[in-house]
XYZ file of C-alpha atoms in Angstrom:
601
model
C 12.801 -33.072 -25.074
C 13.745 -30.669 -27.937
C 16.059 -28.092 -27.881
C 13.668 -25.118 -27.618
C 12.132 -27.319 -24.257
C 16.264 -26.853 -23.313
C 16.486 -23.497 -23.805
C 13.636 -22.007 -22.765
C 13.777 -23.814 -19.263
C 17.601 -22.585 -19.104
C 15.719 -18.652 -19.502
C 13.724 -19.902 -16.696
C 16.323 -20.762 -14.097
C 18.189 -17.736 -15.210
C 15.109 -15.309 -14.650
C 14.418 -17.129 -11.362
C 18.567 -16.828 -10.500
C 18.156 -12.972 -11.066
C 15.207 -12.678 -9.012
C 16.658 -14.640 -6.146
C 20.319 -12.773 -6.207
C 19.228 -9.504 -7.038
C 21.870 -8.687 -9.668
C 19.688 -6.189 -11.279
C 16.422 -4.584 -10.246
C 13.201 -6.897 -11.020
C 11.619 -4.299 -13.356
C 15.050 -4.304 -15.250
C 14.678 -8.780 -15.823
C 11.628 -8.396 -17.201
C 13.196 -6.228 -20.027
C 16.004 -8.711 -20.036
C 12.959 -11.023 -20.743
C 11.682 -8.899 -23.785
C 15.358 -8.775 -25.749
C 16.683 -12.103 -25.181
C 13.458 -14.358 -26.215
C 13.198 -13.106 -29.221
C 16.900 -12.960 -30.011
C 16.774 -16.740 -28.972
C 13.975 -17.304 -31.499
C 11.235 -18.444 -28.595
C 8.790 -15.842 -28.966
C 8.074 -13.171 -32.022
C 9.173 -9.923 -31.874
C 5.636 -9.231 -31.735
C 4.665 -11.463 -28.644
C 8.212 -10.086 -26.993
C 6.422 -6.449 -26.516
C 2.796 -7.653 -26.045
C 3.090 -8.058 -22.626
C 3.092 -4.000 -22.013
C -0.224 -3.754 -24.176
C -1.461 -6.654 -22.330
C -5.066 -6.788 -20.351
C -3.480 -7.375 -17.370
C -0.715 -4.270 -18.085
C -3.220 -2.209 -19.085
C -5.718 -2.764 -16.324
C -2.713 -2.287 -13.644
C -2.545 1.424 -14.788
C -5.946 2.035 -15.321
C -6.416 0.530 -11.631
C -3.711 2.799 -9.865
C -4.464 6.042 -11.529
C -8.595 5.072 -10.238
C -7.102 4.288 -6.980
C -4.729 7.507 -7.163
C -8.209 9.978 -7.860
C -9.550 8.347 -5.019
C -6.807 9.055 -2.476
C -6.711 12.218 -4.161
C -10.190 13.724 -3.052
C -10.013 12.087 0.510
C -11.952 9.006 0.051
C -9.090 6.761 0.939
C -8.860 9.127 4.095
C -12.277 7.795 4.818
C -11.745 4.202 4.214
C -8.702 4.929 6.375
C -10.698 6.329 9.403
C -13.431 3.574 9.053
C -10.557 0.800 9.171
C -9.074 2.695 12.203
C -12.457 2.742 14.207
C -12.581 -0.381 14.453
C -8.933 -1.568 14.268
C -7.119 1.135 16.151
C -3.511 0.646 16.473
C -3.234 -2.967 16.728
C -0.697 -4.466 13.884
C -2.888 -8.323 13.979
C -6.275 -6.145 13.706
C -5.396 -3.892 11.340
C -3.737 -6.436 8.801
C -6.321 -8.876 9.053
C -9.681 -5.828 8.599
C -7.688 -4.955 5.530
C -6.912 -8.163 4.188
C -9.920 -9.938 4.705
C -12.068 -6.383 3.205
C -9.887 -7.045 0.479
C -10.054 -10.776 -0.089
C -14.499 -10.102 0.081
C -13.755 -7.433 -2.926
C -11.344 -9.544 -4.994
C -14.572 -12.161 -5.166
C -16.517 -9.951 -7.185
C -13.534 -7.884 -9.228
C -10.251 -8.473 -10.779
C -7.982 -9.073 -7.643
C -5.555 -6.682 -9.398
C -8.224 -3.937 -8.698
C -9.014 -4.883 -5.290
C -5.425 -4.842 -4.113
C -4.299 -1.302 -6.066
C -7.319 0.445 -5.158
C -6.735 -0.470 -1.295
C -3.499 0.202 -1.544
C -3.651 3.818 -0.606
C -5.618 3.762 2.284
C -3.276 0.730 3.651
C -0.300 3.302 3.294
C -2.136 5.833 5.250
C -3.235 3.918 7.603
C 0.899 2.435 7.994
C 2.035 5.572 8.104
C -0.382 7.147 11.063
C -0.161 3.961 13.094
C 3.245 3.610 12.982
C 3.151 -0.231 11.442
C 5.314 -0.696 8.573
C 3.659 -0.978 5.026
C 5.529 -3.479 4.215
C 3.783 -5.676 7.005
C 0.342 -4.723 5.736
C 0.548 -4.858 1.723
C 1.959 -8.478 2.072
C -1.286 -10.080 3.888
C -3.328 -7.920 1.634
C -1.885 -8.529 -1.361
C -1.882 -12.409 -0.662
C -4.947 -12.802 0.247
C -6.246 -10.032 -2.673
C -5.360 -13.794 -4.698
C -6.781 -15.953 -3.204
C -10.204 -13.658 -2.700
C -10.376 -14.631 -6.425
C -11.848 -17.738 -5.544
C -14.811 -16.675 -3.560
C -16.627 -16.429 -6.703
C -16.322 -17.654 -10.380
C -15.604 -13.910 -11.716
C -12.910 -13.362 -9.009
C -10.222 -14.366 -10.894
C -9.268 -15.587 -14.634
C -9.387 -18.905 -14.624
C -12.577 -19.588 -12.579
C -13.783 -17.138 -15.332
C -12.636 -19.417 -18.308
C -13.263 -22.691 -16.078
C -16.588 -24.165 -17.339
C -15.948 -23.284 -20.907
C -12.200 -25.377 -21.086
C -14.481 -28.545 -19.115
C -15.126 -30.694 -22.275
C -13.866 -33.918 -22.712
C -14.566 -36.251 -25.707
C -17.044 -33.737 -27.130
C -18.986 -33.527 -23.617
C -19.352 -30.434 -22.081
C -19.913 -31.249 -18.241
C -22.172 -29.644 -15.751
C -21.242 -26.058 -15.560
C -20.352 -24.908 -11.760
C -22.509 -21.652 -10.772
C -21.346 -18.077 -9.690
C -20.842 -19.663 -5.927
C -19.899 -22.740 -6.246
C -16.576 -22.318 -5.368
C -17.358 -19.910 -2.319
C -16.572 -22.536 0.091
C -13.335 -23.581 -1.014
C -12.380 -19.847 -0.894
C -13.832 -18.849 2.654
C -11.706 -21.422 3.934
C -8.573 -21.103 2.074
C -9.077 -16.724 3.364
C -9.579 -17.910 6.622
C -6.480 -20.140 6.498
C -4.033 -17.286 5.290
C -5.695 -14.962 8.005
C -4.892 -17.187 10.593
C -1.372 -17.795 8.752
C -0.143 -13.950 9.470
C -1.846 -14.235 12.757
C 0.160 -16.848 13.800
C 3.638 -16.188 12.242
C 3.163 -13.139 10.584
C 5.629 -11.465 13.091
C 8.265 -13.819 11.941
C 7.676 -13.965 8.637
C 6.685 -9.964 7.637
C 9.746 -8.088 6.977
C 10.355 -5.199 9.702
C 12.292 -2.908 7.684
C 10.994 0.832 7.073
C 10.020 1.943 3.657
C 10.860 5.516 2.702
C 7.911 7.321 4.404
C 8.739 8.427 8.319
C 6.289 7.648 10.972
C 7.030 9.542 12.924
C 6.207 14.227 12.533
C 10.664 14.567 11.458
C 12.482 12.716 8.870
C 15.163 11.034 9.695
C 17.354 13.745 7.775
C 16.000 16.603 10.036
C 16.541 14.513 13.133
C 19.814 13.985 12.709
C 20.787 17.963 12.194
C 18.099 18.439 14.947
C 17.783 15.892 17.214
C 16.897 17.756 20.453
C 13.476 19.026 19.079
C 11.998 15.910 20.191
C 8.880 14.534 19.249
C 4.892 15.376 19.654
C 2.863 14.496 22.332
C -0.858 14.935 23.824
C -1.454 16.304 27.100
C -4.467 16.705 28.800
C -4.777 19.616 31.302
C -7.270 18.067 34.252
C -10.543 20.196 34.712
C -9.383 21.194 38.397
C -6.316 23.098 36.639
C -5.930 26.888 38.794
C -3.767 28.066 36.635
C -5.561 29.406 33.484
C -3.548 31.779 31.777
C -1.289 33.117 28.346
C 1.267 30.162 26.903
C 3.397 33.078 27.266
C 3.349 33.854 31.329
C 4.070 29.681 31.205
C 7.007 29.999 29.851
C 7.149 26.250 28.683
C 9.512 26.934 25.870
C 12.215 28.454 27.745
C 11.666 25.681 31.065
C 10.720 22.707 29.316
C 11.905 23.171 25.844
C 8.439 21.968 24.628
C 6.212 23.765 22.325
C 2.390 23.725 22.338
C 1.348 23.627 18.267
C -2.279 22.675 18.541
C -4.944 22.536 21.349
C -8.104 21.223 21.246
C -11.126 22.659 23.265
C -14.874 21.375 24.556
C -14.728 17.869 23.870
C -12.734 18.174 20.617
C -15.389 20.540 19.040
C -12.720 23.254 18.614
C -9.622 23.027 16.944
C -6.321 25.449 17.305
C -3.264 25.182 15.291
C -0.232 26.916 16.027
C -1.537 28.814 18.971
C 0.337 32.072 19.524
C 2.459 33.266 22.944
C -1.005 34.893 23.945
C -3.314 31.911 23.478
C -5.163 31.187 26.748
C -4.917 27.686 27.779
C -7.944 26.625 29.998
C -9.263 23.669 32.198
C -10.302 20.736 30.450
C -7.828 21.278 27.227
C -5.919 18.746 25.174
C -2.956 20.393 23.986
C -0.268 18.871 21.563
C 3.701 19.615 21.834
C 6.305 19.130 20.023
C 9.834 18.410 22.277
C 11.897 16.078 24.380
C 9.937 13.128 25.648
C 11.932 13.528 29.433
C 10.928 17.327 29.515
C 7.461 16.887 28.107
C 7.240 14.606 30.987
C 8.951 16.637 33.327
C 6.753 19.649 32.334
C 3.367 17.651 32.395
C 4.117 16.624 36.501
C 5.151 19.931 36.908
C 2.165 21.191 35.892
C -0.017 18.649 37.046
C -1.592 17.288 33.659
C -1.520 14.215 32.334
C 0.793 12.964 29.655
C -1.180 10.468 27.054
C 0.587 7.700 25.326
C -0.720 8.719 21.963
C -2.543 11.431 20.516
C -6.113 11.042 20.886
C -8.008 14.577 19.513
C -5.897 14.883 17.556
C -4.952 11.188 15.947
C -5.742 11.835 12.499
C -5.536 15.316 11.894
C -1.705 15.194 13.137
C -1.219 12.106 12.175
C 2.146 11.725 9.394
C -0.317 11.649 6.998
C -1.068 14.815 7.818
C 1.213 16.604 9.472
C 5.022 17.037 10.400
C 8.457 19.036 10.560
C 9.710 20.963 7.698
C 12.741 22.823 7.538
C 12.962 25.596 5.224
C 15.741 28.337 4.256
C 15.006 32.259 3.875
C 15.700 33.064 0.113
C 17.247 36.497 -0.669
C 13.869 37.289 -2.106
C 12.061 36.652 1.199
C 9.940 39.747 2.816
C 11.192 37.981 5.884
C 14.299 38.704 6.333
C 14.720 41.726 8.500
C 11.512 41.386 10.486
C 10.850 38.837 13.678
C 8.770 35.605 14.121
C 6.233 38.394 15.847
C 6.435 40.817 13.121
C 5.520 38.384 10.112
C 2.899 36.836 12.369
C 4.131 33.520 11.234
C 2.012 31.361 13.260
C -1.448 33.700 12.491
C -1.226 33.824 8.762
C 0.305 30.453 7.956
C -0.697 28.027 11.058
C 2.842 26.380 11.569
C 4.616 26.544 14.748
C 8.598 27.878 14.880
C 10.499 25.111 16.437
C 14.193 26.077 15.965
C 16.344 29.029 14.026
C 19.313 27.493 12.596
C 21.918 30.008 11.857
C 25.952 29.405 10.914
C 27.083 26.686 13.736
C 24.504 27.458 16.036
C 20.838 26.120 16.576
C 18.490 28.617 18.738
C 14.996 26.251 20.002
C 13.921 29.315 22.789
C 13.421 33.108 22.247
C 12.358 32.701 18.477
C 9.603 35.145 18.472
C 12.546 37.947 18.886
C 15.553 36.790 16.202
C 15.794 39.126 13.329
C 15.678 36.871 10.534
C 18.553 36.778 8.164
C 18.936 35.279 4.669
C 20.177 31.591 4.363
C 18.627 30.855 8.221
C 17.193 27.438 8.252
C 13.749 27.798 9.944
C 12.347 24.713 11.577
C 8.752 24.382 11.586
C 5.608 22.057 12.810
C 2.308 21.997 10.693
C -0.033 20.443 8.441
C 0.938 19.449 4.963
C -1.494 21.884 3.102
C -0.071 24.601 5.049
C 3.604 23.887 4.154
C 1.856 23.856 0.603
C 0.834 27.171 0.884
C 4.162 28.375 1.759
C 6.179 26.207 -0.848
C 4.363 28.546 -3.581
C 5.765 31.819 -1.918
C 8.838 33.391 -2.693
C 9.971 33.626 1.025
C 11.633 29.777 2.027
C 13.227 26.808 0.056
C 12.682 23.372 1.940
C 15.241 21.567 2.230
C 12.966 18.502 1.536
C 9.836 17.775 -0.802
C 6.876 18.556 1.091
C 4.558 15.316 1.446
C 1.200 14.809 1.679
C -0.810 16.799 -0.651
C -3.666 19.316 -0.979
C -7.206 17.259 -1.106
C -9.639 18.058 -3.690
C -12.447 16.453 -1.559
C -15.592 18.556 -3.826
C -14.351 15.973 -6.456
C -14.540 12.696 -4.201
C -18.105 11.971 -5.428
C -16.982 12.383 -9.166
C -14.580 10.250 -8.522
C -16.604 7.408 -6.772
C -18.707 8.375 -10.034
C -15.926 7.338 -12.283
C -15.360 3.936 -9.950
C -18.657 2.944 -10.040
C -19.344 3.171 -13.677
C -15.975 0.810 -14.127
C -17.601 -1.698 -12.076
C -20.554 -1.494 -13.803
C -19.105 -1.833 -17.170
C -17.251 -5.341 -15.795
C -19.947 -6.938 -13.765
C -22.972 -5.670 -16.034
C -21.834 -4.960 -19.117
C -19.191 -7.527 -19.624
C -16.873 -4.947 -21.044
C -13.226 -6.333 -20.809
C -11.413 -5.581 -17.517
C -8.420 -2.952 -19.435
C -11.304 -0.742 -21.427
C -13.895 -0.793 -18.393
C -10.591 0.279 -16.016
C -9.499 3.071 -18.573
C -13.023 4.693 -19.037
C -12.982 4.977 -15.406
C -9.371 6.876 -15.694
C -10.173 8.890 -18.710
C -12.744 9.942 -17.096
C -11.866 11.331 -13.599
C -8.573 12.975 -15.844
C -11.402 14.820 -17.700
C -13.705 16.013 -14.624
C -10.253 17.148 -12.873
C -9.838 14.817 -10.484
C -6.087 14.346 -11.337
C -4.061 16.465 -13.680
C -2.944 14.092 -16.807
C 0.915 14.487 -14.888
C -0.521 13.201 -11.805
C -1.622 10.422 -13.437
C 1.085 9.608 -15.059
C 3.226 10.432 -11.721
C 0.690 8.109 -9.819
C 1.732 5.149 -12.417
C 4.685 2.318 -10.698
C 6.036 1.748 -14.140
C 9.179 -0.364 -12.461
C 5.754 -2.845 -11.835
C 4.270 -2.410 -15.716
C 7.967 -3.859 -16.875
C 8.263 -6.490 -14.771
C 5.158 -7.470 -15.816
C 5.523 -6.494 -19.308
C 8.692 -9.118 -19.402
C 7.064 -11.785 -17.568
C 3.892 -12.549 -20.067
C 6.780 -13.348 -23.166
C 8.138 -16.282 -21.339
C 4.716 -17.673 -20.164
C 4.348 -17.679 -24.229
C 7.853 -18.981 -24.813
C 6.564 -21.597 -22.323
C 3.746 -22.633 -24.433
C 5.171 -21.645 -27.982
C 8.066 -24.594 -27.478
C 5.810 -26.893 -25.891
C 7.812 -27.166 -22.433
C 4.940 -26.533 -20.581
C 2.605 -29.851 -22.216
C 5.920 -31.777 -22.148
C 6.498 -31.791 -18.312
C 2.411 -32.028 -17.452
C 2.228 -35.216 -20.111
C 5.713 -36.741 -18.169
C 3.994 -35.832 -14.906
C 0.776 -37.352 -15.462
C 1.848 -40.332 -17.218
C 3.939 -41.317 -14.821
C 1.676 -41.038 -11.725
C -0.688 -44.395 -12.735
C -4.050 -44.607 -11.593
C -3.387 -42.396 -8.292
C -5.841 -42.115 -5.441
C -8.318 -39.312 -5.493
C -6.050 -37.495 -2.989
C -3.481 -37.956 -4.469
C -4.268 -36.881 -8.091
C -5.789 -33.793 -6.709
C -2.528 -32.857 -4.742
C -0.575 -33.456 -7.846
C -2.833 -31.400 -9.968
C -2.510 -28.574 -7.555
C 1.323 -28.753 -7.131
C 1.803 -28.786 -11.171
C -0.537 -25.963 -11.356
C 1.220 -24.124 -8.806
C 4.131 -24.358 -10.581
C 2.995 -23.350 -14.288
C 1.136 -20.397 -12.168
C 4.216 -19.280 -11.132
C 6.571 -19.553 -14.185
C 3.960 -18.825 -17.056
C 0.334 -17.321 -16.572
C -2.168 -18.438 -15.084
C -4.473 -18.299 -17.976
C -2.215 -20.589 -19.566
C -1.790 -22.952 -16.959
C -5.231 -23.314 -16.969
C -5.928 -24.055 -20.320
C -3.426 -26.229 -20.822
C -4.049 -28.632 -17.512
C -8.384 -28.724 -17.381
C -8.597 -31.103 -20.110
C -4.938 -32.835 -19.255
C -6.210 -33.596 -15.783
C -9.794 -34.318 -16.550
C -8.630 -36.960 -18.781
C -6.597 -38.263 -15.704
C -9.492 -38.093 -13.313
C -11.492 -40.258 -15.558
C -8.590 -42.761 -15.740
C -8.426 -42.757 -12.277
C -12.278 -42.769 -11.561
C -12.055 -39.115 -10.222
C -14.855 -36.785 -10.701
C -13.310 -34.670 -13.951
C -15.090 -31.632 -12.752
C -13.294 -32.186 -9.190
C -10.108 -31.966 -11.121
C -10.994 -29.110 -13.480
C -11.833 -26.912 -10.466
C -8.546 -28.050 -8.468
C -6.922 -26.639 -11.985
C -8.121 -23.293 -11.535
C -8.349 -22.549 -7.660
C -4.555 -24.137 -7.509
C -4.240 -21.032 -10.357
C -3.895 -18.424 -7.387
C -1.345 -20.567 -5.680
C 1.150 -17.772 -6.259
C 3.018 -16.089 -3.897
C 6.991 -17.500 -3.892
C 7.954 -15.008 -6.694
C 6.929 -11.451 -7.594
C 5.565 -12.603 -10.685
C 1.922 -12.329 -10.607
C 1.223 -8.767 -10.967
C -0.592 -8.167 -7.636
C 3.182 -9.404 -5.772
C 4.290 -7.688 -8.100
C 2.149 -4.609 -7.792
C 3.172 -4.646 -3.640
C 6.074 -5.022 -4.432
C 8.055 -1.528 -4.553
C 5.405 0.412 -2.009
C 6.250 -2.142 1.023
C 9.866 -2.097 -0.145
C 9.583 -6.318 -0.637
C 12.326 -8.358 -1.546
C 13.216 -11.458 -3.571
C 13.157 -13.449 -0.884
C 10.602 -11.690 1.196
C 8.345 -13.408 -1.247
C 9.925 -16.415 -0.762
C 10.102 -16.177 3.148
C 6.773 -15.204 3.356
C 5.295 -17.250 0.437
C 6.941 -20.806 0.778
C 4.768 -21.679 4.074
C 1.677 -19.717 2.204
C 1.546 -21.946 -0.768
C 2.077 -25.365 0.889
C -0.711 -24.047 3.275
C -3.150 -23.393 0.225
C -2.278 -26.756 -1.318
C -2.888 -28.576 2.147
C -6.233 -26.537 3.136
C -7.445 -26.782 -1.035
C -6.969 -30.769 -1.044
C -8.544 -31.061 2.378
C -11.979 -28.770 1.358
C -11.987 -30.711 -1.892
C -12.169 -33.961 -0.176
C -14.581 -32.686 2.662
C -16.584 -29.876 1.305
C -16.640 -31.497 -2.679
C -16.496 -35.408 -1.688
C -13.733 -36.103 -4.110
């Protein structure tokens, strides 16, 4: 062992000591990564900053600013409502339609692609469900991986796999476009059933920064008597048809009605005003206290739903919520009423509350002179609170989320995916220039402003990253990673087939995991063909347990699709590890097994 092999394994524990404790932020170890391997002479200066020019780099922006144009013009929206149909709100359902959608795509594209482009709609669909991201991205992203092996242009080392399998000067039997298929259906159906099973345990619970529910937590703090929304469903034998106003339900119930829907959801009203009719066979939507909401619905003999229905998506958090915003000394408001600027008519938000000094007023709002610095509390949709964030008239206290579709430009920018694909599965083009014409080219056509793509970018993901390729090459530069497979191998013998295939796959595993996986598999096809043949193994048996064990990654955030998850469902160190530990000796068990069953090994 030579002192580079000492010093570049001490870099190793150190990286994997940071990631574990947390002493700095992930993104900042990989830069750690990129100044202290070349000041320790184990990589170039040159290799030190390759990694952020990279393929892999470079297709991980591409990918999210493609994925970004899509969520931008609505399409995730629909991938989101398609999902829901047949999901609905159920946590198992949902996580395994989107994983297992996922793991079918990753078969036939870079699994880096699959995961970032789904990664929107799996946000929206989080947030208007109410299950934590964080309990969806992990499944996905995990099984994004191992949907690389469904085919042998799912991932990079099935890619490279029949040109590294010559031994001697023999080139063996090539395997075709499906030959792996079988290993991968099973290993997808044994991670599926993995986070059916134990995903409760294992998932991390905690909230990211997005709010499921239509207030922040901010606002419901300052106002926590508003409540929240509801659907209600006024029976067809309802008498009393009349004005929201002659109800008084704001001044009884403290509830207020912000949407209703009409003839079997055909007709849509948003912020209905104090002379709205409300008539028989109505869903209506209010926003209050969950005891008065339920006090006002036996009261008035309709029928309090556990969730909204009519309205599910289109008041959904993805959609809609509460802002609170402050009059400016600029705003025409101040001086007139509620009534007078017809706040409700011209803008579709509903008034929920006038803060003003110490006090907080929720009923009579229609009749309050407005007065600069009053904090006006408000329910709508995001594009409406859009609208107003251009005038002159109120500051929000908080930045307005969701954003204003372009949905004419969802076609372009299915255009712009499609013609990526094309370019990788047709035309061979490499992943990173394939990925970027697809970016250029919905920045050019409008689909995103050059900011937004830049704004779309996780760039805390492109430096971990960036920092992680340097010491796979510091790996291979001082010949640590040859030095503990030739120590491994020679000192298993002449295993049995089961044997050599398990240790193949656990010494893959771990190369995977400290260097790339590209490198791993180079470096171990012809190492353990050579032992298969010693061992009267088939070689080819061995070359393909090289590069399926290649996706057996998911203890660390270093591959960059963990690491890609990573920041969105607000992951952990050791959520990986929590999480990932049972996941890889899972994969190792089912591989082995399908070898030996499926392969005949």
């Amino acid at each position: 062992m030579t002192p580079e092999i000492i010093l570049v394994l001490g870099v190793l524990v150190f990286a994997i000591l940071l990631f574990i404790f947390e002493w700095v932020r992930v993104d900042v170890v990989g830069i750690i990564m990129m100044v202290i391997l070349p000041l320790l002479g184990l990589v170039t200066p040159e290799q030190a900053i390759s990694g952020l020019s990279s393929n892999a780099v470079v297709s991980i922006i591409a990918v999210i600013i493609i994925g970004a144009g899509l969520d931008k013009t609505g399409v995730m929206n629909s991938m989101a409502r398609v999902i829901l149909r047949f999901a609905g709100k159920s946590e198992t359902r949902i996580t395994t339609l989107i994983s297992a959608t996922v793991a079918v795509i990753s078969g036939f594209m870079q699994n880096i692609g699959a995961a970032a482009l789904f990664m929107p709609a799996a946000k929206r669909i989080g947030n208007q469900t109410g299950v934590p991201v964080g309990r969806i991205l992990m499944p996905m992203g995990f099984c994004a991986i191992i949907g690389g092996c469904l085919t042998l242009v799912g991932s990079s080392p099935l890619i490279l796999l029949n040109d590294l399998m010559v031994v001697g000067g023999k080139q063996y039997e090539p395997f075709g476009l499906f030959g792996v298929t079988p290993i991968g259906i099973v290993l997808i159906i044994a991670a599926l059933i993995y986070f059916i099973l134990f995903g409760k345990f294992i998932l991390p619970t905690r909230s990211v920064d997005e709010s499921s529910g239509p207030m922040s937590a901010v606002l419901s703090d300052t106002y926590s008597g508003v409540g929240s929304i509801f659907e209600i469903h006024i029976p067809e034998n309802w008498k009393n048809s009349g004005p929201l106003r002659a109800l008084e339900l704001r001044p009884i119930f403290f509830c207020t009605v912000v949407a209703v829907s009409r003839n079997q959801g055909t007709e849509h009203f948003h912020a209905p005003d104090p002379d709205f009719e409300l008539k028989p066979g109505d869903h209506i939507v209010v926003v209050g206290p969950e005891t008065y909401a339920a006090k006002m619905a036996e009261k008035m003999e309709w029928g309090l739903q556990s969730e909204l229905s009519s309205f599910a998506e289109e008041l959904s958090p993805n959609n809609a919520g509460i802002m609170e915003g402050i009059l400016t000394p600029r705003s025409e408001w101040v001086g007139e009423t509620l009534k007078d600027i017809k706040l409700r008519n011209r803008f579709q938000v509903s008034p929920l509350a006038i803060f003003r000094g110490e006090k907080i007023f929720v009923s009579g709002l229609n009749d309050i002179v407005l007065e600069t610095g009053d904090a006006l509390l408000m329910h709508g949709r995001w594009e409406m609170f859009h609208m107003l964030k251009d005038r002159p008239d109120l500051v929000f206290t908080e930045t307005v989320r969701g954003e204003v579709l372009r949905e004419d430009k969802a076609r372009t920018a299915l255009l712009w995916l499609g013609l990526s694909l094309t370019l990788i599965l047709i035309f061979h083009v490499q992943l990173s220039i394939a990925l970027l014409a697809g970016a250029l080219g919905m920045i050019i056509t409008k689909v995103l402003t050059i900011d937004e793509a830049y704004n779309s970018v996780d760039w805390m993901t492109v430096f971990l990253l960036g920092g992680l390729i340097p010491l796979g090459m510091a790996f291979e530069n001082t010949g640590a990673a040859k030095y503990i497979a030739d120590s491994i191998m020679a000192a298993l013998g002449t295993p049995q087939p089961v044997v050599l295939l398990t240790v193949i796959g656990i010494l893959t595993s771990f190369f995977t995991l400290v260097a790339s996986n590209v490198g791993a598999t180079v470096l171990l096809v012809p190492l353990s063909m050579n032992m298969a043949l010693g061992a009267n193994v088939d070689p080819r048996l061995a070359a393909l347990t090289v590069a399926v064990a290649a996706s057996n990654t998911f203890v660390l955030p270093t591959h960059q699709v963990n690491a890609l998850i990573m920041r969105p469902g607000g992951y952990k160190t050791v959520d990986y590890v929590k999480s990932g530990t049972g996941m890889t000796i899972l994969y190792l068990i089912v591989m082995v097994a399908a070898l030996v069953f499926l392969y005949g090994a």
